[in-house]
Short mmCIF file of C-alpha atoms in Angstrom, two decimals:
data_model
loop_
_atom_site.label_atom_id
_atom_site.label_comp_id
_atom_site.label_asym_id
_atom_site.label_seq_id
_atom_site.Cartn_x
_atom_site.Cartn_y
_atom_site.Cartn_z
CA MET A 1 -8.04 -8.34 2.73
CA PRO A 2 -7.04 -8.92 -1.42
CA HIS A 3 -4.94 -5.91 -3.15
CA SER A 4 -3.77 -7.54 -6.72
CA PRO A 5 -5.52 -8.31 -9.41
CA GLN A 6 -4.67 -10.85 -12.22
CA LEU A 7 -1.40 -10.22 -13.63
CA SER A 8 -1.78 -8.19 -16.82
CA ALA A 9 0.16 -7.60 -20.32
CA LEU A 10 0.80 -4.15 -19.20
CA PRO A 11 4.48 -2.03 -20.73
CA ALA A 12 7.79 -1.88 -19.33
CA PRO A 13 7.94 1.27 -16.85
CA VAL A 14 9.45 4.10 -18.27
CA ALA A 15 13.42 5.02 -16.82
CA ALA A 16 12.79 8.82 -17.35
CA SER A 17 13.10 10.15 -13.93
CA PRO A 18 15.07 9.92 -10.68
CA VAL A 19 12.84 7.22 -9.58
CA GLY A 20 12.39 6.06 -12.84
CA ALA A 21 14.90 2.88 -11.90
CA VAL A 22 12.60 2.00 -8.57
CA TRP A 23 9.40 1.45 -10.73
CA ALA A 24 11.67 -1.11 -12.78
CA ARG A 25 13.03 -3.29 -9.58
CA LEU A 26 9.29 -2.69 -8.23
CA ALA A 27 8.00 -4.46 -12.09
CA GLN A 28 11.35 -7.44 -11.19
CA VAL A 29 9.93 -7.82 -8.06
CA PHE A 30 6.11 -7.65 -7.86
CA PRO A 31 5.40 -6.94 -11.29
CA GLU A 32 1.54 -7.22 -10.77
CA LEU A 33 2.01 -4.02 -10.62
CA ARG A 34 2.77 -1.51 -13.37
CA VAL A 35 4.17 1.96 -13.02
CA SER A 36 5.39 4.19 -16.02
CA GLU A 37 5.75 8.29 -15.87
CA LEU A 38 4.25 10.19 -18.42
CA ALA A 39 6.10 12.57 -20.77
CA ALA A 40 6.83 16.24 -19.77
CA GLY A 41 3.69 18.16 -20.89
CA ALA A 42 2.01 15.39 -21.69
CA PRO A 43 -2.40 14.29 -20.75
CA GLY A 44 -3.17 11.97 -18.27
CA PRO A 45 -5.29 8.57 -19.90
CA ALA A 46 -8.12 8.96 -19.26
CA GLY A 47 -11.48 6.89 -20.28
CA GLY A 48 -11.93 2.88 -19.72
CA ASP A 49 -11.07 2.35 -16.01
CA TRP A 50 -8.42 5.52 -15.39
CA VAL A 51 -9.25 6.73 -12.63
CA SER A 52 -6.75 10.32 -10.42
CA ALA A 53 -7.12 10.72 -6.56
CA ALA A 54 -8.21 14.23 -7.58
CA GLY A 55 -10.89 12.28 -9.60
CA LEU A 56 -11.69 10.86 -6.56
CA ALA A 57 -11.77 12.71 -4.24
CA GLU A 58 -14.28 15.33 -5.51
CA ALA A 59 -16.95 12.38 -4.46
CA GLY A 60 -18.70 12.00 -7.17
CA ALA A 61 -19.17 10.21 -10.53
CA GLU A 62 -15.52 8.71 -10.34
CA LEU A 63 -15.69 7.75 -7.22
CA ALA A 64 -18.96 6.04 -7.52
CA GLU A 65 -18.33 4.25 -10.46
CA TYR A 66 -14.76 4.04 -8.84
CA LEU A 67 -16.79 1.75 -5.98
CA ARG A 68 -18.86 -0.44 -8.12
CA TRP A 69 -16.69 -2.54 -9.00
CA ASP A 70 -15.89 -2.93 -5.71
CA ARG A 71 -18.94 -3.69 -4.49
CA GLU A 72 -19.78 -5.87 -7.70
CA GLN A 73 -16.64 -8.11 -6.72
CA ILE A 74 -17.57 -8.67 -3.82
CA GLU A 75 -21.21 -9.67 -4.82
CA ARG A 76 -20.26 -12.08 -6.90
CA ASP A 77 -17.06 -13.46 -4.71
CA TYR A 78 -18.91 -14.03 -1.50
CA GLY A 79 -22.31 -14.32 -2.73
CA ARG A 80 -23.47 -11.15 -0.20
CA THR A 81 -24.59 -7.02 -0.47
CA PRO A 82 -22.27 -5.49 1.58
CA ARG A 83 -22.30 -2.28 3.29
CA PRO A 84 -22.20 0.70 2.19
CA ASP A 85 -18.52 1.97 4.15
CA VAL A 86 -17.17 -2.22 3.19
CA VAL A 87 -17.67 -1.09 -0.36
CA ALA A 88 -15.68 2.42 0.49
CA SER A 89 -13.09 1.08 2.73
CA PHE A 90 -12.13 -1.41 -0.09
CA GLY A 91 -11.83 0.58 -2.50
CA PHE A 92 -9.59 3.39 -0.23
CA HIS A 93 -7.29 0.48 0.65
CA ARG A 94 -7.36 -1.12 -2.87
CA TYR A 95 -5.77 3.02 -4.41
CA ALA A 96 -3.74 3.99 -0.96
CA TRP A 97 -1.81 0.21 -0.90
CA PRO A 98 -0.54 1.46 -4.23
CA ALA A 99 -0.27 4.63 -3.76
CA CYS A 100 1.62 5.02 -0.95
CA LEU A 101 4.22 3.19 -2.90
CA LEU A 102 4.69 5.00 -4.65
CA ILE A 103 6.48 7.99 -2.53
CA THR A 104 7.85 4.91 -0.29
CA LEU A 105 9.90 2.63 -2.08
CA PRO A 106 11.86 5.12 -3.76
CA TRP A 107 12.26 6.47 0.09
CA LEU A 108 13.65 2.96 1.18
CA LEU A 109 15.14 1.76 -2.16
CA VAL A 110 17.14 5.13 -3.40
CA ARG A 111 16.44 7.38 -0.44
CA ARG A 112 14.53 9.92 -3.10
CA VAL A 113 10.93 11.25 -2.04
CA PRO A 114 8.02 11.97 -4.71
CA ARG A 115 6.10 14.79 -4.10
CA TYR A 116 3.34 13.87 -5.95
CA GLY A 117 -0.14 15.51 -5.23
CA ALA A 118 -3.47 14.03 -6.45
CA GLY A 119 -3.61 15.41 -9.27
CA ASP A 120 -0.42 14.00 -10.19
CA VAL A 121 -1.50 10.17 -9.98
CA TYR A 122 -3.62 7.74 -12.36
CA PHE A 123 -5.04 4.49 -11.78
CA ASP A 124 -6.23 1.91 -13.97
CA ARG A 125 -6.93 -0.57 -10.66
CA PRO A 126 -8.06 -3.75 -13.16
CA ARG A 127 -5.14 -3.87 -15.15
CA TYR A 128 -3.29 -2.49 -11.37
CA ARG A 129 -1.51 -0.37 -12.97
CA MET A 130 -0.64 3.32 -12.85
CA THR A 131 0.43 6.48 -14.39
CA VAL A 132 2.54 9.74 -12.59
CA ARG A 133 3.52 13.26 -13.44
CA SER A 134 7.41 14.12 -12.83
CA VAL A 135 7.21 15.55 -9.40
CA PRO A 136 9.35 17.32 -7.02
CA PHE A 137 11.66 14.61 -4.82
CA ALA A 138 13.62 15.27 -1.17
CA CYS A 139 16.58 13.43 -1.35
CA LEU A 140 19.60 14.25 1.08
CA PRO A 141 22.72 16.40 0.70
CA ASP A 142 24.78 13.48 -0.70
CA ASP A 143 22.88 11.87 -3.33
CA PRO A 144 24.10 11.93 -6.67
CA GLU A 145 20.32 13.83 -7.78
CA ALA A 146 21.04 16.77 -5.85
CA GLY A 147 21.90 18.89 -8.36
CA HIS A 148 18.56 18.08 -10.59
CA PRO A 149 16.24 20.53 -11.31
CA LEU A 150 13.40 18.79 -9.73
CA ALA A 151 15.54 17.72 -6.49
CA VAL A 152 14.83 19.65 -2.44
CA VAL A 153 17.54 18.42 -1.13
CA VAL A 154 16.83 18.14 2.73
CA PRO A 155 19.12 18.04 5.49
CA ASP A 156 19.61 14.31 6.95
CA GLU A 157 17.10 11.22 7.92
CA ASP A 158 15.23 12.91 10.05
CA ALA A 159 13.63 15.47 7.68
CA LEU A 160 13.65 12.94 4.82
CA ARG A 161 11.14 10.58 6.45
CA ALA A 162 9.62 14.05 7.69
CA GLU A 163 9.32 14.31 4.09
CA VAL A 164 8.03 10.89 3.42
CA ARG A 165 4.54 11.64 5.72
CA GLU A 166 4.23 15.15 4.36
CA ALA A 167 4.39 13.98 1.02
CA VAL A 168 1.49 10.71 1.56
CA ALA A 169 -0.44 13.53 3.75
CA THR A 170 -0.89 15.53 0.76
CA HIS A 171 -1.26 12.54 -1.41
CA LEU A 172 -4.11 10.74 0.91
CA GLY A 173 -6.03 13.91 2.29
CA PRO A 174 -7.97 15.07 -0.27
CA LEU A 175 -8.87 11.05 -0.87
CA LEU A 176 -10.17 11.06 2.67
CA ASP A 177 -11.68 13.95 2.34
CA GLY A 178 -14.25 13.09 -0.41
CA ILE A 179 -14.37 8.67 0.54
CA GLY A 180 -14.14 9.56 4.65
CA PRO A 181 -18.14 9.87 5.00
CA LEU A 182 -19.00 7.09 2.82
CA MET A 183 -16.65 5.36 4.92
CA ARG A 184 -18.26 6.37 8.46
CA ARG A 185 -15.10 7.13 9.92
CA ARG A 186 -13.36 10.63 10.76
CA GLY A 187 -10.38 12.08 12.22
CA ARG A 188 -8.06 9.72 13.79
CA ALA A 189 -9.93 6.43 12.47
CA LEU A 190 -8.61 7.74 8.79
CA TRP A 191 -5.37 8.41 9.95
CA GLY A 192 -5.68 4.64 11.03
CA MET A 193 -6.22 3.55 8.08
CA VAL A 194 -3.34 5.41 6.26
CA THR A 195 -0.59 3.96 8.54
CA ASP A 196 -1.79 0.95 8.54
CA GLU A 197 -1.47 0.79 4.10
CA ILE A 198 1.51 2.21 4.48
CA VAL A 199 2.90 0.08 6.81
CA GLU A 200 0.97 -3.24 4.75
CA GLY A 201 2.98 -2.18 1.23
CA LEU A 202 6.19 -1.42 2.84
CA ALA A 203 6.51 -4.61 4.35
CA TYR A 204 5.53 -6.79 1.85
CA MET A 205 7.92 -5.56 -0.55
CA GLY A 206 10.66 -5.72 2.18
CA GLU A 207 9.68 -9.47 1.98
CA LEU A 208 10.35 -9.71 -1.53
CA LEU A 209 12.95 -7.78 -1.78
CA GLY A 210 14.72 -10.04 1.24
CA GLU A 211 14.90 -7.09 3.74
CA GLU A 212 12.36 -8.14 5.84
CA ALA A 213 14.66 -6.79 9.14
CA ARG A 214 15.36 -3.27 7.23
CA THR A 215 12.42 -2.16 6.23
CA THR A 216 10.62 -2.87 9.44
CA ALA A 217 13.97 -0.84 11.38
CA GLU A 218 12.93 2.51 9.28
CA LEU A 219 8.77 1.69 9.25
CA GLU A 220 9.57 1.92 13.11
CA ALA A 221 10.85 4.77 12.62
CA LEU A 222 9.15 6.28 10.11
CA LEU A 223 6.26 6.17 12.31
CA PRO A 224 6.92 6.27 15.71
CA GLY A 225 3.80 7.04 16.57
CA THR A 226 4.21 10.63 18.30
CA THR A 227 3.64 12.55 14.12
CA LYS A 228 0.28 13.65 13.45
CA PRO A 229 -1.94 13.11 11.64
CA TYR A 230 -0.76 9.17 11.78
CA VAL A 231 -1.89 7.13 13.94
CA GLY A 232 -0.41 4.75 15.53
CA THR A 233 2.74 2.64 14.85
CA PRO A 234 3.27 -0.32 12.58
CA GLY A 235 2.89 -2.89 15.48
CA PHE A 236 5.40 -5.37 14.86
CA ARG A 237 6.25 -8.49 17.79
CA GLU A 238 6.89 -11.52 17.57
CA LEU A 239 5.30 -14.72 19.47
CA THR A 240 6.54 -17.44 19.74
CA GLY A 241 5.61 -21.07 18.02
CA PRO A 242 4.47 -24.17 19.43
CA ASP A 243 8.28 -25.86 18.58
CA GLY A 244 9.80 -22.84 20.54
CA GLU A 245 10.53 -20.86 16.77
CA THR A 246 9.93 -17.24 16.16
CA LEU A 247 6.67 -15.95 14.10
CA PRO A 248 6.68 -12.55 13.61
CA THR A 249 3.43 -10.35 13.30
CA ARG A 250 1.83 -7.00 13.73
CA ASP A 251 -1.60 -5.26 14.79
CA ARG A 252 -3.37 -2.91 12.81
CA VAL A 253 -4.01 0.17 14.17
CA SER A 254 -7.34 0.39 11.92
CA CYS A 255 -9.89 -2.60 11.08
CA CYS A 256 -10.27 -3.81 8.08
CA LEU A 257 -13.86 -4.59 7.31
CA SER A 258 -13.18 -7.74 6.37
CA TYR A 259 -14.26 -10.05 9.02
CA THR A 260 -17.74 -8.46 7.55
CA LEU A 261 -17.37 -11.44 4.56
CA GLY A 262 -17.19 -14.08 6.57
CA ALA A 263 -16.14 -15.58 10.05
CA GLU A 264 -13.44 -17.06 8.24
CA GLU A 265 -12.47 -13.33 6.01
CA ILE A 266 -10.96 -12.29 9.78
CA CYS A 267 -7.68 -11.51 8.68
CA GLY A 268 -4.65 -12.56 10.71
CA THR A 269 -3.72 -8.72 11.98
CA CYS A 270 -6.67 -8.50 12.83
CA PRO A 271 -6.88 -6.74 16.39
CA ARG A 272 -9.81 -9.10 16.91
CA LEU A 273 -7.62 -12.19 16.77
CA CYS A 274 -5.91 -13.15 20.02
CA ASP A 275 -2.45 -14.65 19.56
CA ALA A 276 -3.26 -18.13 20.42
CA ASP A 277 -5.74 -17.83 17.25
CA ARG A 278 -2.80 -15.96 15.13
CA VAL A 279 0.18 -18.51 16.35
CA ALA A 280 -1.65 -21.41 14.70
CA ARG A 281 -2.33 -19.40 11.57
CA LEU A 282 0.98 -18.78 11.68
CA ASN A 283 2.56 -22.25 12.30
CA ALA A 284 0.50 -23.63 9.52
CA GLU A 285 1.55 -21.25 6.72
CA ARG A 286 5.39 -22.35 8.01
CA LEU A 287 4.84 -25.63 7.18
CA THR A 288 3.00 -25.09 3.68
CA ALA A 289 5.92 -22.61 2.76
CA GLU A 290 8.46 -25.40 4.23
CA SER A 291 6.54 -28.47 2.36
CA ASP A 292 6.81 -26.08 -0.81
CA GLY A 293 10.19 -25.49 -0.81
CA ALA A 294 11.17 -29.17 -0.10
CA GLU A 295 8.85 -30.20 -2.83
CA GLU A 296 10.16 -27.11 -4.98
CA ALA A 297 13.73 -28.64 -4.25
CA ALA A 298 13.23 -32.17 -5.22
CA ALA A 299 11.58 -31.10 -8.57
CA ALA A 300 15.02 -28.94 -9.38
CA ALA A 301 17.21 -32.21 -8.28
#
């Protein structure tokens, strides 16, 4: 399922808080998404395409207008009228994927966990930018910012992981209550979706940062499969390619419903996809990447 619109000309993020440097790093490796921080006491952005999780959670006009974008995009790109639950699921994904990064990326990079409430984050989806408020953050005792007025010091890495899980649940819980009925999912199915959003977003950042192995290990420790309300594990595993090479993959906990747009849209981590088809896809992607790399090297020579 696509998650990022086209790159737009956006203002540089503001490094005005203990997590500000994270947004600057994000802009370097993934410029499609920009995060900026509000000055203390400043009103949140309004008008245009800006929404907040709090507004979406009310399941009223703001959510209806937000989902209209997804419905029209599917109709335009795929030439079909999508089911309402598919529209709602795509809409949730397109907010939750970057919203989870607001919490998990600072944890991965600087060991700080912001506590964003539903009213602390604003999202302009067509331009793919987010604006956040300065909020309390959890950190470890040896963190240089442990004395910051907004710091909440926790004793160890286990406690910090618990803060990540709690922060994501606190932020997305109200939105699940509002949009869940439209997605025709409840309980475990909804929280399985959140598990996938956490894993997919941070794993992708790990690739961009060149820290795949560390990110995989961090996610497996964060979501061992026994931490309610989350359902499932990251599902990372390895397959063997036709030449004996290792092909990393993962199994989604939930279905993203991309298959409803056509058989060719089944995602590479879909539980419906057998290992033989996965190997064929992954091997084709590997060969394409190697070919592109060889062409770039030849052009640079």
